[in-house]
Tab-separated table of C-alpha atoms and ligand atoms in Angstrom:
chain	number	residue	atom	x	y	z
P	1	MET	CA	-0.021	0.006	-0.020
P	2	ARG	CA	1.377	3.443	-0.941
P	3	THR	CA	0.386	6.506	1.000
P	4	LEU	CA	0.051	9.695	-1.003
P	5	THR	CA	-0.305	12.833	1.011
P	6	ILE	CA	-2.300	15.724	-0.459
P	7	GLY	CA	-2.225	19.446	0.286
P	8	LEU	CA	-5.422	21.090	-0.914
P	9	LEU	CA	-5.444	24.708	-1.942
P	10	GLY	CA	-9.061	25.859	-1.881
P	11	CYS	CA	-12.230	24.417	-0.422
P	12	GLY	CA	-14.897	25.928	-2.653
P	13	THR	CA	-17.247	24.021	-4.969
P	14	VAL	CA	-14.574	21.691	-6.337
P	15	GLY	CA	-12.478	21.420	-3.181
P	16	ARG	CA	-15.465	20.351	-1.094
P	17	GLY	CA	-16.426	17.928	-3.845
P	18	PHE	CA	-12.924	16.420	-3.720
P	19	VAL	CA	-13.167	15.854	0.075
P	20	GLU	CA	-16.631	14.305	-0.322
P	21	LEU	CA	-15.552	12.114	-3.230
P	22	LEU	CA	-12.492	10.932	-1.381
P	23	ASP	CA	-14.620	9.860	1.555
P	24	ALA	CA	-16.947	7.940	-0.763
P	25	GLU	CA	-14.211	6.354	-2.911
P	26	ARG	CA	-11.414	5.809	-0.377
P	27	SER	CA	-11.866	2.075	0.132
P	28	ARG	CA	-12.311	1.420	-3.604
P	29	ILE	CA	-9.152	3.390	-4.406
P	30	ARG	CA	-7.278	1.459	-1.729
P	31	ALA	CA	-8.457	-1.919	-3.049
P	32	ARG	CA	-8.184	-1.131	-6.732
P	33	TYR	CA	-4.955	0.884	-6.853
P	34	GLY	CA	-3.196	0.076	-3.620
P	35	LEU	CA	-3.207	3.807	-2.763
P	36	GLU	CA	-3.999	5.396	0.560
P	37	LEU	CA	-4.918	9.022	-0.182
P	38	HIS	CA	-4.568	11.333	2.772
P	39	VAL	CA	-5.394	15.039	2.825
P	40	THR	CA	-2.999	16.714	5.233
P	41	ARG	CA	-3.900	20.456	5.073
P	42	ILE	CA	-6.566	22.562	3.335
P	43	LEU	CA	-6.196	26.236	2.502
P	44	VAL	CA	-9.350	28.315	3.003
P	45	ARG	CA	-10.062	32.072	3.043
P	46	ASP	CA	-12.324	32.063	6.100
P	47	LEU	CA	-11.877	29.597	8.965
P	48	SER	CA	-15.257	30.354	10.491
P	49	ARG	CA	-17.340	29.231	7.536
P	50	GLU	CA	-19.395	26.027	7.970
P	51	ARG	CA	-18.069	23.178	5.791
P	52	ALA	CA	-19.944	19.956	6.345
P	53	GLY	CA	-17.787	16.852	6.024
P	54	VAL	CA	-14.492	18.747	6.094
P	55	ALA	CA	-12.284	18.185	9.191
P	56	ALA	CA	-11.832	21.643	10.826
P	57	GLU	CA	-8.383	20.749	12.157
P	58	LEU	CA	-6.973	20.466	8.596
P	59	LEU	CA	-7.983	23.993	7.711
P	60	THR	CA	-5.483	26.909	7.472
P	61	THR	CA	-5.507	30.388	6.016
P	62	ALA	CA	-1.713	30.301	5.478
P	63	PRO	CA	-0.900	29.020	1.946
P	64	LEU	CA	2.654	27.957	2.942
P	65	ASP	CA	1.266	25.636	5.630
P	66	VAL	CA	-0.071	23.647	2.689
P	67	VAL	CA	2.622	24.073	0.013
P	68	ASP	CA	5.611	23.692	2.347
P	69	GLY	CA	3.854	21.191	4.546
P	70	ASP	CA	3.665	17.430	4.543
P	71	CYS	CA	2.384	16.641	1.063
P	72	ASP	CA	3.410	14.689	-2.048
P	73	VAL	CA	0.812	16.377	-4.212
P	74	VAL	CA	-0.506	19.919	-4.148
P	75	VAL	CA	-4.086	20.104	-5.522
P	76	GLU	CA	-4.660	23.710	-6.624
P	77	LEU	CA	-8.303	24.703	-6.718
P	78	ILE	CA	-8.181	28.405	-5.920
P	79	GLY	CA	-8.218	29.695	-9.495
P	80	GLY	CA	-6.803	32.932	-10.853
P	81	THR	CA	-3.247	33.366	-12.029
P	82	HIS	CA	-1.382	35.369	-9.424
P	83	THR	CA	-1.508	33.594	-6.065
P	84	ALA	CA	-2.216	30.226	-7.673
P	85	GLY	CA	0.802	30.686	-9.981
P	86	THR	CA	3.134	31.545	-7.097
P	87	LEU	CA	1.992	28.527	-5.066
P	88	VAL	CA	2.135	26.128	-8.009
P	89	ARG	CA	5.700	27.284	-8.895
P	90	ARG	CA	6.756	26.879	-5.272
P	91	ALA	CA	5.195	23.398	-5.082
P	92	ILE	CA	7.024	22.309	-8.235
P	93	ALA	CA	10.315	23.834	-7.100
P	94	SER	CA	10.139	21.835	-3.858
P	95	GLY	CA	9.459	18.554	-5.652
P	96	ARG	CA	5.718	18.237	-5.178
P	97	HIS	CA	3.472	17.016	-7.940
P	98	VAL	CA	0.676	19.384	-8.836
P	99	VAL	CA	-2.944	18.752	-9.861
P	100	THR	CA	-4.889	21.758	-10.970
P	101	ALA	CA	-8.219	22.743	-12.396
P	102	ASN	CA	-6.871	26.155	-13.248
P	103	LYS	CA	-7.383	26.813	-16.980
P	104	ALA	CA	-6.466	30.503	-16.697
P	105	LEU	CA	-3.086	29.669	-15.190
P	106	LEU	CA	-2.349	26.923	-17.766
P	107	ALA	CA	-3.429	29.072	-20.658
P	108	ALA	CA	-1.210	31.910	-19.473
P	109	ALA	CA	1.818	30.047	-18.142
P	110	GLY	CA	1.395	26.358	-18.998
P	111	ALA	CA	4.561	26.034	-21.129
P	112	GLU	CA	6.789	27.481	-18.399
P	113	LEU	CA	5.142	25.338	-15.674
P	114	PHE	CA	5.504	22.120	-17.648
P	115	ASP	CA	9.187	22.910	-18.371
P	116	ASP	CA	9.721	23.490	-14.624
P	117	ALA	CA	7.942	20.222	-13.787
P	118	VAL	CA	10.000	18.235	-16.266
P	119	ARG	CA	13.236	19.735	-14.860
P	120	ARG	CA	12.121	18.941	-11.286
P	121	GLY	CA	10.884	15.430	-12.239
P	122	VAL	CA	7.328	16.017	-11.054
P	123	GLU	CA	3.996	15.752	-12.839
P	124	ILE	CA	1.245	18.261	-13.444
P	125	GLY	CA	-2.242	16.805	-13.761
P	126	PHE	CA	-4.819	19.081	-15.377
P	127	GLU	CA	-7.758	16.864	-16.442
P	128	ALA	CA	-10.153	19.056	-14.492
P	129	SER	CA	-9.075	22.244	-16.276
P	130	VAL	CA	-11.137	21.511	-19.396
P	131	CYS	CA	-14.665	20.038	-19.534
P	132	GLY	CA	-15.005	19.100	-15.860
P	133	GLY	CA	-15.730	15.398	-15.599
P	134	VAL	CA	-15.344	14.685	-19.362
P	135	PRO	CA	-11.899	13.016	-19.793
P	136	VAL	CA	-10.844	14.998	-22.878
P	137	ILE	CA	-7.287	15.736	-21.712
P	138	GLY	CA	-6.586	12.037	-21.227
P	139	ALA	CA	-8.113	11.318	-24.623
P	140	LEU	CA	-5.823	13.873	-26.336
P	141	ARG	CA	-2.702	12.984	-24.355
P	142	ARG	CA	-3.007	9.262	-24.772
P	143	GLY	CA	-5.832	8.111	-27.048
P	144	PHE	CA	-4.985	10.459	-29.908
P	145	SER	CA	-1.185	10.399	-29.573
P	146	GLY	CA	-0.940	8.081	-32.549
P	147	ASP	CA	-2.904	10.252	-34.944
P	148	SER	CA	-2.749	13.754	-36.456
P	149	ILE	CA	-5.591	15.861	-35.209
P	150	GLU	CA	-7.305	17.974	-37.845
P	151	SER	CA	-9.833	19.910	-35.789
P	152	ILE	CA	-11.523	20.277	-32.404
P	153	ARG	CA	-14.954	21.710	-32.027
P	154	GLY	CA	-17.004	21.910	-28.865
P	155	VAL	CA	-19.168	23.427	-26.214
P	156	LEU	CA	-16.599	24.101	-23.490
P	157	ASN	CA	-18.346	26.488	-21.119
P	158	GLY	CA	-21.021	24.932	-18.934
P	159	THR	CA	-22.297	28.262	-17.611
P	160	SER	CA	-22.952	29.721	-21.060
P	161	ASN	CA	-24.671	26.570	-22.164
P	162	TYR	CA	-26.812	26.490	-19.039
P	163	VAL	CA	-27.696	30.159	-19.506
P	164	LEU	CA	-28.609	29.626	-23.191
P	165	CYS	CA	-30.873	26.683	-22.249
P	166	ARG	CA	-32.662	28.780	-19.566
P	167	MET	CA	-32.977	31.755	-22.013
P	168	ASP	CA	-34.469	29.352	-24.532
P	169	GLU	CA	-37.180	28.674	-21.929
P	170	GLY	CA	-37.784	32.421	-21.582
P	171	LEU	CA	-35.573	33.462	-18.644
P	172	SER	CA	-33.566	36.701	-18.950
P	173	LEU	CA	-29.798	36.470	-19.249
P	174	ALA	CA	-29.312	38.074	-15.793
P	175	ASP	CA	-31.714	35.633	-14.082
P	176	ALA	CA	-30.181	32.636	-15.854
P	177	VAL	CA	-26.691	33.729	-14.752
P	178	SER	CA	-27.905	34.021	-11.149
P	179	CYS	CA	-29.130	30.407	-11.316
P	180	ALA	CA	-25.784	29.253	-12.674
P	181	GLN	CA	-23.996	31.072	-9.893
P	182	GLU	CA	-26.213	29.461	-7.245
P	183	LEU	CA	-25.563	26.026	-8.737
P	184	GLY	CA	-21.795	26.668	-8.583
P	185	PHE	CA	-21.030	26.421	-12.322
P	186	ALA	CA	-20.042	30.037	-12.933
P	187	GLU	CA	-16.542	31.463	-12.372
P	188	ALA	CA	-16.043	33.779	-9.400
P	189	ASP	CA	-16.178	36.506	-12.029
P	190	PRO	CA	-18.927	35.280	-14.458
P	191	THR	CA	-17.846	37.704	-17.159
P	192	LEU	CA	-15.135	35.123	-17.871
P	193	ASP	CA	-17.879	32.682	-18.760
P	194	LEU	CA	-20.130	35.127	-20.623
P	195	SER	CA	-17.337	36.773	-22.666
P	196	GLY	CA	-16.189	33.473	-24.165
P	197	GLU	CA	-12.821	33.885	-22.339
P	198	ASP	CA	-13.230	30.764	-20.204
P	199	ALA	CA	-13.986	28.690	-23.319
P	200	ALA	CA	-11.025	30.317	-25.113
P	201	GLN	CA	-8.663	29.347	-22.289
P	202	LYS	CA	-9.903	25.778	-22.399
P	203	LEU	CA	-9.613	25.664	-26.174
P	204	ALA	CA	-6.043	26.981	-25.937
P	205	ILE	CA	-5.156	24.086	-23.610
P	206	LEU	CA	-6.741	21.513	-25.888
P	207	ALA	CA	-5.102	23.046	-28.972
P	208	GLN	CA	-1.703	23.063	-27.334
P	209	LEU	CA	-2.065	19.380	-26.579
P	210	ALA	CA	-3.492	18.516	-29.982
P	211	PHE	CA	-1.356	20.657	-32.268
P	212	GLY	CA	1.656	21.865	-30.303
P	213	GLU	CA	3.219	24.878	-31.995
P	214	GLY	CA	1.646	27.444	-34.341
P	215	VAL	CA	-1.619	27.930	-32.462
P	216	ARG	CA	-3.071	31.424	-32.664
P	217	ARG	CA	-6.220	33.008	-31.369
P	218	ALA	CA	-8.403	34.419	-34.182
P	219	SER	CA	-11.499	35.732	-32.455
P	220	VAL	CA	-13.278	35.381	-29.130
P	221	SER	CA	-16.795	36.536	-28.306
P	222	GLY	CA	-19.391	35.387	-25.853
P	223	ILE	CA	-23.100	35.380	-25.133
P	224	ALA	CA	-23.349	38.538	-23.014
P	225	SER	CA	-25.163	40.543	-25.659
P	226	LEU	CA	-27.702	37.862	-26.625
P	227	ARG	CA	-31.374	38.419	-25.750
P	228	THR	CA	-34.173	35.853	-25.321
P	229	ALA	CA	-35.630	37.188	-28.605
P	230	ASP	CA	-32.450	36.007	-30.447
P	231	LEU	CA	-33.019	32.526	-29.201
P	232	ARG	CA	-36.675	32.629	-30.087
P	233	ARG	CA	-35.831	33.822	-33.632
P	234	ALA	CA	-33.312	31.016	-34.068
P	235	ARG	CA	-35.815	28.498	-32.808
P	236	ARG	CA	-38.426	29.664	-35.355
P	237	ASN	CA	-35.845	28.801	-38.052
P	238	GLY	CA	-35.256	25.342	-36.540
P	239	GLU	CA	-31.901	26.443	-35.135
P	240	VAL	CA	-30.306	26.531	-31.689
P	241	ILE	CA	-27.717	28.978	-30.396
P	242	ARG	CA	-24.626	27.523	-28.752
P	243	LEU	CA	-21.305	29.010	-27.677
P	244	VAL	CA	-18.952	27.082	-29.966
P	245	ALA	CA	-15.192	26.811	-29.557
P	246	GLU	CA	-13.268	25.666	-32.587
P	247	ALA	CA	-9.645	24.982	-33.418
P	248	ARG	CA	-8.774	24.102	-37.020
P	249	ARG	CA	-5.767	23.863	-39.231
P	250	VAL	CA	-5.264	26.786	-41.608
P	251	PRO	CA	-2.280	27.495	-43.902
P	252	GLY	CA	0.634	28.184	-41.614
P	253	GLY	CA	-0.824	27.007	-38.339
P	254	VAL	CA	-3.975	26.484	-36.282
P	255	GLU	CA	-6.645	29.090	-35.593
P	256	LEU	CA	-8.815	29.309	-32.492
P	257	GLU	CA	-12.287	30.819	-32.596
P	258	VAL	CA	-14.964	31.137	-29.899
P	259	GLY	CA	-18.354	32.688	-30.432
P	260	PRO	CA	-22.156	32.124	-30.347
P	261	ARG	CA	-23.254	30.171	-33.387
P	262	ARG	CA	-26.676	29.345	-34.795
P	263	LEU	CA	-26.661	25.609	-35.342
P	264	PRO	CA	-29.175	23.426	-37.141
P	265	ALA	CA	-31.118	21.290	-34.638
P	266	GLY	CA	-29.385	18.182	-35.993
P	267	ASP	CA	-25.865	19.374	-35.178
P	268	PRO	CA	-24.356	17.228	-32.395
P	269	LEU	CA	-23.543	20.389	-30.392
P	270	ALA	CA	-27.142	21.614	-30.678
P	271	THR	CA	-28.306	18.819	-28.394
P	272	VAL	CA	-25.868	19.662	-25.565
P	273	ARG	CA	-28.043	20.528	-22.549
P	274	ASP	CA	-27.588	22.632	-19.427
P	275	GLU	CA	-24.054	22.627	-17.956
P	276	GLN	CA	-23.042	19.701	-20.190
P	277	ASN	CA	-19.999	20.050	-22.435
P	278	ALA	CA	-19.203	18.212	-25.678
P	279	VAL	CA	-16.021	17.992	-27.731
P	280	ILE	CA	-15.751	16.610	-31.249
P	281	ILE	CA	-12.151	15.684	-32.097
P	282	ARG	CA	-11.392	14.822	-35.689
P	283	GLY	CA	-8.252	12.751	-36.278
P	284	ARG	CA	-6.802	11.927	-39.716
P	285	ALA	CA	-6.781	8.188	-39.072
P	286	ILE	CA	-9.394	7.862	-36.308
P	287	GLY	CA	-12.027	10.096	-37.803
P	288	GLU	CA	-14.487	11.853	-35.525
P	289	VAL	CA	-14.712	11.117	-31.817
P	290	THR	CA	-17.273	12.872	-29.589
P	291	LEU	CA	-16.948	13.158	-25.852
P	292	SER	CA	-19.696	14.645	-23.785
P	293	GLY	CA	-20.853	14.929	-20.201
P	294	ARG	CA	-20.815	17.214	-17.198
P	295	GLY	CA	-18.482	20.061	-17.872
P	296	ALA	CA	-18.811	21.853	-14.566
P	297	GLY	CA	-19.984	21.257	-11.015
P	298	SER	CA	-18.620	19.932	-7.798
P	299	LEU	CA	-18.439	16.165	-8.065
P	300	PRO	CA	-17.814	15.750	-11.792
P	301	THR	CA	-14.872	18.177	-11.622
P	302	ALA	CA	-13.643	16.602	-8.406
P	303	ALA	CA	-13.682	13.214	-10.122
P	304	ALA	CA	-11.384	14.629	-12.806
P	305	VAL	CA	-9.012	15.956	-10.099
P	306	MET	CA	-9.093	12.595	-8.373
P	307	SER	CA	-8.202	10.755	-11.561
P	308	ASP	CA	-4.997	12.847	-11.803
P	309	VAL	CA	-4.145	12.208	-8.163
P	310	ILE	CA	-4.612	8.487	-8.661
P	311	ALA	CA	-2.521	8.523	-11.864
P	312	ILE	CA	0.318	10.307	-10.009
P	313	GLY	CA	0.066	7.852	-7.138
P	314	ILE	CA	0.336	4.947	-9.538
P	315	SER	CA	3.119	6.283	-11.741
P	316	SER	CA	5.313	8.149	-9.268
P	317	ARG	CA	7.567	6.979	-6.532
P	318	ALA	CA	5.186	8.680	-4.195
P	319	GLY	CA	5.380	5.775	-1.718
P	320	ALA	CA	9.020	6.651	-1.251
P	321	ARG	CA	8.010	10.298	-0.433
P	322	LEU	CA	9.497	12.646	-2.996
P	323	VAL	CA	9.526	15.397	-0.413
P	324	ALA	CA	12.233	15.071	2.242
H	1	HSE	N1	-17.224	28.278	-15.195
H	1	HSE	C1	-16.836	27.039	-15.872
H	1	HSE	C2	-17.934	26.603	-16.778
H	1	HSE	C3	-16.554	26.025	-14.810
H	1	HSE	O1	-19.070	27.098	-16.632
H	1	HSE	O2	-17.691	25.812	-17.695
H	1	HSE	C4	-15.951	24.757	-15.351
H	1	HSE	O3	-14.705	25.025	-15.953
């Protein structure tokens, strides 16, 4: 049995989901993978807040208690680029593996962080950074490694999709966004969701994995200016509006585009409901593969985080404690 100690940065929607999922899955993970997963510290902003199921003695408001503490893996779930970036760099520099759901950080500084990780001999898991519980990162990293990818097209932002579905039922954009916030799908700053930026960050991560060099951003727009009347008009024409993210080969490279698109009802992306995500990957040899499922939310995203933690536990010498 290997013990893998985990320092958790953040105990919001996904962090709490991770703790809950670990409690539910602990004995299966032990039996199936021979791994004992043990959360040693949890960074929170406010110690006094009620957190059912989370051991109060693990909580701290001091980030270095977690990052410099007793942990083989730092799970970063605080989001943003500044503090999260500093803590992730520190974790890597001190020989900790990192698992992160932070698409903004990876889109901004992924190349540098991965270089650091390779130099330090640690891993960065980021399945949860794109499409929540849908294992698209694993599919691109492993399943498609034998093929040349020609295009990626998908619905990558759960909040926008949820909002469009509610607007389609007649709710205003503002009311639909409030619902998405209550359900925990939206970013702390929901303009990231509504502007298309969140989808663009996720697309940049997928494109980097799929195509490597030569990826450039062509245009990014979101759903913030749509009105319920736009959705009604589309529906009268047998169409559905979806926020579509697309990466495709063009002469000299790969172009990324994000924007609201009117899709015929038969388009596979037109049937994506609520906070679901879907990604259609076209490979030269494999042809088209569609992955779809819950792209946001506590437990689906926590399951993606957990899959990275387990993969690190299996592949690393974590049993021998990388951290002295
Ligand atoms: N705000 C994001 C979304 C969360 O709605 O898709 C998951 O990345």
